[in-house]
PDB file of C-alpha atoms in Angstrom:
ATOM      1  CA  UNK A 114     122.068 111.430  86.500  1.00  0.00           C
ATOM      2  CA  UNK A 115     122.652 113.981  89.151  1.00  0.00           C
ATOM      3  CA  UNK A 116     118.359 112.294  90.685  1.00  0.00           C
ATOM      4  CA  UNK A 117     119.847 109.175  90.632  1.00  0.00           C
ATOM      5  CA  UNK A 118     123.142 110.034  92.612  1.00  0.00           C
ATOM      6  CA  UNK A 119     120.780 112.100  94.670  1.00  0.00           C
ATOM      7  CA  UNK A 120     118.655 109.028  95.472  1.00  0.00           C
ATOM      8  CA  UNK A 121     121.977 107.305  96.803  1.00  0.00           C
ATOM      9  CA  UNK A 122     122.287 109.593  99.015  1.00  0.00           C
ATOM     10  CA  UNK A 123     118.824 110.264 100.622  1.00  0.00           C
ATOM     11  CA  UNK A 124     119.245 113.996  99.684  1.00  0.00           C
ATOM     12  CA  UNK A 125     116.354 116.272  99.186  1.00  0.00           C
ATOM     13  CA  UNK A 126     117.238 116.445  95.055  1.00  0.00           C
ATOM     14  CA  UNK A 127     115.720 112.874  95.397  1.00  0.00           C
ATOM     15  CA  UNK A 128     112.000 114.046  96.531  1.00  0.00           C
ATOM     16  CA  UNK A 129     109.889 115.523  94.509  1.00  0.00           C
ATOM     17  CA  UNK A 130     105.977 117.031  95.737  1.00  0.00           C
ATOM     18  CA  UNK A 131     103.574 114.838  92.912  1.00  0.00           C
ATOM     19  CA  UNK A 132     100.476 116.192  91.702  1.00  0.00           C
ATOM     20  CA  UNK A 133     100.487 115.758  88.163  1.00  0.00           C
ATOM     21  CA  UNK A 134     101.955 111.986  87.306  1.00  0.00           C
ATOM     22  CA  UNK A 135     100.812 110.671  89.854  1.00  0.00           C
ATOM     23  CA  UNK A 136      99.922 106.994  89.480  1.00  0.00           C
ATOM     24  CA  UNK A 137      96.287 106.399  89.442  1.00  0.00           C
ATOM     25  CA  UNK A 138      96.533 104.025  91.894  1.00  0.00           C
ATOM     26  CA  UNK A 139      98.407 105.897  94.178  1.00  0.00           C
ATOM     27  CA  UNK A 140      95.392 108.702  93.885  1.00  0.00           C
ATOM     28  CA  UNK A 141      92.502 106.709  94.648  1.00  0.00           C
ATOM     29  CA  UNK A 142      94.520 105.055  98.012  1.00  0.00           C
ATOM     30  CA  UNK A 143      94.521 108.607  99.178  1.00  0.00           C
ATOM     31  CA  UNK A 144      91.658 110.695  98.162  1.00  0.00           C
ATOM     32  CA  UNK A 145      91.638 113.137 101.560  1.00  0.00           C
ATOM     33  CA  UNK A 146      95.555 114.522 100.434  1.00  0.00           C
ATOM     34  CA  UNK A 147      96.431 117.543  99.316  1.00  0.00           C
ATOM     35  CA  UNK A 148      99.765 116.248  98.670  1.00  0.00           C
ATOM     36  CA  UNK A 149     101.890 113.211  97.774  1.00  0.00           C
ATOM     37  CA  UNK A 150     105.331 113.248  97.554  1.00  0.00           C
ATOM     38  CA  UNK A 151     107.724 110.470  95.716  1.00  0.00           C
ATOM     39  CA  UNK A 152     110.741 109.446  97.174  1.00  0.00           C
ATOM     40  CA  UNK A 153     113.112 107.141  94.996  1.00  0.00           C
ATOM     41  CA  UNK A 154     115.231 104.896  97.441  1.00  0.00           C
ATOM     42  CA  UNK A 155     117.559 103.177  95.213  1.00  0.00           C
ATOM     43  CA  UNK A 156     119.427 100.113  97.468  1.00  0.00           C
ATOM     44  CA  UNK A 157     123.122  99.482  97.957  1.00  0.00           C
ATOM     45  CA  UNK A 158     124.305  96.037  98.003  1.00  0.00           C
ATOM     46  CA  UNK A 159     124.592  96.207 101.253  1.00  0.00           C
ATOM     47  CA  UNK A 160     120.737  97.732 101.849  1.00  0.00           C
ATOM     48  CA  UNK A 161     119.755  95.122  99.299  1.00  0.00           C
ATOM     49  CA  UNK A 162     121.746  92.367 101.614  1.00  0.00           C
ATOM     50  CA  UNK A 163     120.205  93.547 104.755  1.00  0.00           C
ATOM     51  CA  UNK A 164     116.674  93.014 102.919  1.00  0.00           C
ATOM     52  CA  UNK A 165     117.526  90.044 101.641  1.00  0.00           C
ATOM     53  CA  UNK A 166     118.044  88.645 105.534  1.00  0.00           C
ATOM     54  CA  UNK A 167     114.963  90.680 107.073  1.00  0.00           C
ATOM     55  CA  UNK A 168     112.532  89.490 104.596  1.00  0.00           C
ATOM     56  CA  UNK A 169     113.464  86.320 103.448  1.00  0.00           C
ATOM     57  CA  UNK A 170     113.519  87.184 100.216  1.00  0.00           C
ATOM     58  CA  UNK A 171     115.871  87.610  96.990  1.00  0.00           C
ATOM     59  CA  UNK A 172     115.508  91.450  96.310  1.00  0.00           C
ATOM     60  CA  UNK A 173     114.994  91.711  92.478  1.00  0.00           C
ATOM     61  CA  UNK A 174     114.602  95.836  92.238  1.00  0.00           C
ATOM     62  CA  UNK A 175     117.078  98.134  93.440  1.00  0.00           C
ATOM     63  CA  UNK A 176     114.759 100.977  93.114  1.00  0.00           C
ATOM     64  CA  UNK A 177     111.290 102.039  94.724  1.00  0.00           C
ATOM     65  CA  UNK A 178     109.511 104.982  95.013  1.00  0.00           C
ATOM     66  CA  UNK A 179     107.312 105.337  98.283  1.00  0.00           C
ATOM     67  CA  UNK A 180     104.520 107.866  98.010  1.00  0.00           C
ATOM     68  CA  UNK A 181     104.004 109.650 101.108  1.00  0.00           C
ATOM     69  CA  UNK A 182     100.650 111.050 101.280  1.00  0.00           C
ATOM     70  CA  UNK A 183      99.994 113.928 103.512  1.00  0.00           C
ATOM     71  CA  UNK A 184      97.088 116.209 104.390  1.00  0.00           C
ATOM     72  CA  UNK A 185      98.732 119.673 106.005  1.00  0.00           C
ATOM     73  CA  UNK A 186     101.562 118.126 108.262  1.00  0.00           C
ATOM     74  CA  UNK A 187     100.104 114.749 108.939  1.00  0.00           C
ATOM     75  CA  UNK A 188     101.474 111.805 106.792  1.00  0.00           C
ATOM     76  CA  UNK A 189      97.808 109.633 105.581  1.00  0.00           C
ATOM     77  CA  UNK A 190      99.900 107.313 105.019  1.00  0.00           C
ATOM     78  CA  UNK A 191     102.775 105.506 102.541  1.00  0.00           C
ATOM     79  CA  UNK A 192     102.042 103.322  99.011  1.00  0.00           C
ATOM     80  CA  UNK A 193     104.308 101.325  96.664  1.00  0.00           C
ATOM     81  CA  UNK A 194     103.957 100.434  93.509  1.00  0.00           C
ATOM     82  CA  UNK A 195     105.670  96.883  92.838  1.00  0.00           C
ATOM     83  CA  UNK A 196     105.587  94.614  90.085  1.00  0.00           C
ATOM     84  CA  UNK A 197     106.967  90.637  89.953  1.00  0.00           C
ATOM     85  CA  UNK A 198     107.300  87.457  88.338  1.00  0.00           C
ATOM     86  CA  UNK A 199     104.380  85.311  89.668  1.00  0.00           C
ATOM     87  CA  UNK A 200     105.515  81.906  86.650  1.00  0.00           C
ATOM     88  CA  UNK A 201     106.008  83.582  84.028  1.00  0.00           C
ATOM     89  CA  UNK A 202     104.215  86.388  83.849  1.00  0.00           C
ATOM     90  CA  UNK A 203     104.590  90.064  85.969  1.00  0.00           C
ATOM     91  CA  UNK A 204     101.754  91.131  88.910  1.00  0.00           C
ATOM     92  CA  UNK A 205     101.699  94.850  90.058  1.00  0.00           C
ATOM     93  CA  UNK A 206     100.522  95.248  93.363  1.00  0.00           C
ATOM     94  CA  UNK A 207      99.647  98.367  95.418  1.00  0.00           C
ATOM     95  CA  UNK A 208     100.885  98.173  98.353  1.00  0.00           C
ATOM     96  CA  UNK A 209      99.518 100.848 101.081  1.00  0.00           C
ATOM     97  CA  UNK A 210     101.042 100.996 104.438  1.00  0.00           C
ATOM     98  CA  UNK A 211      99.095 103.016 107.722  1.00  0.00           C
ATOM     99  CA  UNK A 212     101.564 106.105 108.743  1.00  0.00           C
ATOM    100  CA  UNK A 213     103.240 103.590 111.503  1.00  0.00           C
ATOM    101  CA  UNK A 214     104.323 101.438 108.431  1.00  0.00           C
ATOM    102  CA  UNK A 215     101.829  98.423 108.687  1.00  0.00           C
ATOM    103  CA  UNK A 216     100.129  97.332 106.156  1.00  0.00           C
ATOM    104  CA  UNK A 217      96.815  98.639 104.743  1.00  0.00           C
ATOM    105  CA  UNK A 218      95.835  97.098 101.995  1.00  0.00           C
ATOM    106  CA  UNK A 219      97.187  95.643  98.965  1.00  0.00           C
ATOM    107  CA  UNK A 220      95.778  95.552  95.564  1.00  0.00           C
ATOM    108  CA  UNK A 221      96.554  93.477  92.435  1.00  0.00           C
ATOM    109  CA  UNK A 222      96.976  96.442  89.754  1.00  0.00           C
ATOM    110  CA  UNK A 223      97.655  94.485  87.118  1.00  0.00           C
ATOM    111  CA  UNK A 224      98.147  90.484  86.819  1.00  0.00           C
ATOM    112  CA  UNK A 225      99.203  88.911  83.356  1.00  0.00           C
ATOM    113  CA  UNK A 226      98.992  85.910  84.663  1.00  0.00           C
ATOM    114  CA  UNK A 227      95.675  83.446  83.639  1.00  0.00           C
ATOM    115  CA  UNK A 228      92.503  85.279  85.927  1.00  0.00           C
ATOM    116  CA  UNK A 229      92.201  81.654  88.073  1.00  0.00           C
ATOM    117  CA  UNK A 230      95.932  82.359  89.784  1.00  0.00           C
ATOM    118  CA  UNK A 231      95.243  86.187  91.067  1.00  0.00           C
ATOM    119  CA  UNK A 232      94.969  86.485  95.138  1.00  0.00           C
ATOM    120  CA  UNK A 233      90.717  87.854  95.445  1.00  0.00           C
ATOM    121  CA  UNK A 234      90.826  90.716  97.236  1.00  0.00           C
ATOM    122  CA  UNK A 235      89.136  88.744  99.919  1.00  0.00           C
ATOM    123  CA  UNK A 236      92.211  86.540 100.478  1.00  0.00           C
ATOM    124  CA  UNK A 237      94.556  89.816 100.261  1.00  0.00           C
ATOM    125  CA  UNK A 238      92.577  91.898 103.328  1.00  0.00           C
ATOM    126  CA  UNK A 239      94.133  89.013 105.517  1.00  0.00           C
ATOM    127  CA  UNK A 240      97.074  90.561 104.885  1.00  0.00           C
ATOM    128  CA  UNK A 241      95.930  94.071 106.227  1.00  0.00           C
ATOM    129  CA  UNK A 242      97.472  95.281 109.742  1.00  0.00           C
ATOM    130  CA  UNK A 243     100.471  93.081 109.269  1.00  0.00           C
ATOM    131  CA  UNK A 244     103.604  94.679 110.247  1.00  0.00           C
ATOM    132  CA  UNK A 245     107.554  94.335 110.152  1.00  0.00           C
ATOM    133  CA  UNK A 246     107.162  91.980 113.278  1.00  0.00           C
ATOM    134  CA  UNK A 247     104.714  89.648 111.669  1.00  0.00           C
ATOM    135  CA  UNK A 248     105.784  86.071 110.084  1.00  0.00           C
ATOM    136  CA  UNK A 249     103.873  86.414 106.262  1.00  0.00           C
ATOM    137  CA  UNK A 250     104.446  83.198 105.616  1.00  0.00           C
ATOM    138  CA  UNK A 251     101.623  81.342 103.530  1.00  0.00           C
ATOM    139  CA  UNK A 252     100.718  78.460 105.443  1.00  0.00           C
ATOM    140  CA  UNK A 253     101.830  79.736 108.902  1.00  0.00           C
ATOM    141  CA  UNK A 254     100.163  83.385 109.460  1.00  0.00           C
ATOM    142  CA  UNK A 255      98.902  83.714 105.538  1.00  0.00           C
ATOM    143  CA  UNK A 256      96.357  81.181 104.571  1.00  0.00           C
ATOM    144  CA  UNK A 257      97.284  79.183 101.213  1.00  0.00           C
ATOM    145  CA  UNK A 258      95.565  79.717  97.860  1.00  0.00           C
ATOM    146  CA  UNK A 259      94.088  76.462  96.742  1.00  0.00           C
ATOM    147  CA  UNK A 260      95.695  76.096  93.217  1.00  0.00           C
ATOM    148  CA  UNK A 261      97.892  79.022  93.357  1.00  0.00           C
ATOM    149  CA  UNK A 262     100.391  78.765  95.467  1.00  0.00           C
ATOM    150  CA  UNK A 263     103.184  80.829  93.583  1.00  0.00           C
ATOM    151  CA  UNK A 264     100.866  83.564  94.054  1.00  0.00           C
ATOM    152  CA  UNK A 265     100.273  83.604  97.556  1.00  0.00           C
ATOM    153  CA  UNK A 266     104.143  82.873  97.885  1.00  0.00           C
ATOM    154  CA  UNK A 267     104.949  86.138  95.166  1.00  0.00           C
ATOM    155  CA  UNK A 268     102.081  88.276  97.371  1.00  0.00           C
ATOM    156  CA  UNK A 269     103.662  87.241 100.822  1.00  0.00           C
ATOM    157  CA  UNK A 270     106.717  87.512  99.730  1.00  0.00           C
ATOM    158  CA  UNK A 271     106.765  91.270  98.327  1.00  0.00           C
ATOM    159  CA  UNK A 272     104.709  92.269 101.196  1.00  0.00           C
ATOM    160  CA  UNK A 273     107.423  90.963 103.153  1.00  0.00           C
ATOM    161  CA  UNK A 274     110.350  93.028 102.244  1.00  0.00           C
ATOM    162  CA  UNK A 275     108.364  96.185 100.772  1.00  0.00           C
ATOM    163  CA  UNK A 276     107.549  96.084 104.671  1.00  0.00           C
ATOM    164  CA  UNK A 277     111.511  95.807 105.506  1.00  0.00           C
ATOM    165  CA  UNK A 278     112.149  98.357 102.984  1.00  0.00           C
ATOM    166  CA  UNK A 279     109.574 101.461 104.103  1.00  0.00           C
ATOM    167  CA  UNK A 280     110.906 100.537 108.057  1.00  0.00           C
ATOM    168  CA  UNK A 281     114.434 101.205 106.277  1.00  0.00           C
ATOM    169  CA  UNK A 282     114.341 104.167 104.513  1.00  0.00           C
ATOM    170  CA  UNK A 283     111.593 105.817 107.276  1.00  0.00           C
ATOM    171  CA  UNK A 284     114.936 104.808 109.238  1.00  0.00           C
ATOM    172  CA  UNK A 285     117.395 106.266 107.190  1.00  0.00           C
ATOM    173  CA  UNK A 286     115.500 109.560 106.564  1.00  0.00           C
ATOM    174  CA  UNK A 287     115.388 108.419 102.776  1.00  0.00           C
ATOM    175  CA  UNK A 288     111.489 108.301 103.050  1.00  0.00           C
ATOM    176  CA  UNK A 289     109.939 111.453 104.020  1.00  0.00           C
TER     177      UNK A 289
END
C-alpha cells in the first residue's frame, strides 16, 4: 500500500535497484549494466488524459514500470514491458528506448494470437529510431502488415503512447 501511494507521488519509496527479478527480457536488452532499476509510474486521470491526446490512443493500464539500465552513472538506456489485446488474444512486447527516449527496438515477448498475425521482427526494426515527434501511424510512416492489420495497429499504437509515457515521467522526475 504505502509502494503504491509512493508511486503516485514519484517518491523515491517507488524505485527500487533490480538484480534479482528482473525480467528476462529486460536482461538480455541490456547485457553491458551493472544495474537496472524499476520505476512504477502509476497514471492519474489526468496523466492518463494527457496520454490519451498525445498518443492517440485509449490508455488501458494505469501502471508501468520503466527499467532504467545504467552502467556507473550513464543511463544504457530505458525498457517496458507491455502487454495488449491484439482480437482476442494478449501480445507482450519489449519495448527498449535509446537514453534520449527514442525507440530501440521492440520485441514480441509473447503473442497468443495464431503465429500468421505476429509483426516479424523485420517489419518491427522499421519502427527503431522513432521518437515522440514521429507520426506511427501504419499506413503513413509504419508500413501495413498484409493480413494483419490489428497488429500493426496494436504495435503502432503501444509504441505510440509508451513513447508519450517515458517523455512524461523522464519529465516529471517519476523515471529515474
Amino acid at each position: 500500500m504505502l509502494l503504491a501511494a509512493a508511486a503516485l507521488l514519484g517518491t523515491p519509496a517507488a524505485r527500487a535497484q533490480v538484480s534479482e527479478g528482473l525480467p528476462a527480457p529486460v536482461r538480455a536488452a541490456f547485457p553491458d549494466a551493472d544495474r537496472v532499476d524499476a520505476d512504477d509510474v502509476i497514471l492519474t486521470s489526468e496523466m492518463a488524459a494527457r496520454l490519451d491526446a498525445l498518443a492517440r490512443a485509449r490508455i488501458q493500464e494505469r501502471m508501468i514500470t520503466f527499467y532504467t539500465a545504467r552502467r556507473g552513472a550513464q543511463v544504457l538506456g530505458y525498457a517496458a514491458l507491455q502487454s495488449h489485446v491484439v482480437r482476442t488474444k494478449r501480445e507482450t512486447l519489449l519495448v527498449v528506448f535509446e537514453p534520449d527516449g527514442r525507440l530501440r527496438k521492440l520485441t514480441v515477448v509473447s503473442f497468443l494470437e495464431p503465429p500468421e498475425y505476429k509483426p516479424a521482427d523485420r517489419w518491427l526494426s522499421q519502427l527503431e529510431g522513432k521518437g515522440t515527434g514521429d507520426r506511427l501511424a501504419v499506413g503513413d510512416d509504419v508500413a501495413p502488415i498484409t493480413g494483419a492489420t490489428l497488429s500493426a495497429r496494436g504495435v503502432a499504437e503501444q509504441s505510440r503512447w509508451l513513447l508519450q509515457a517515458l517523455k512524461m515521467a523522464r519529465e516529471q522526475g517519476r523515471v529515474r
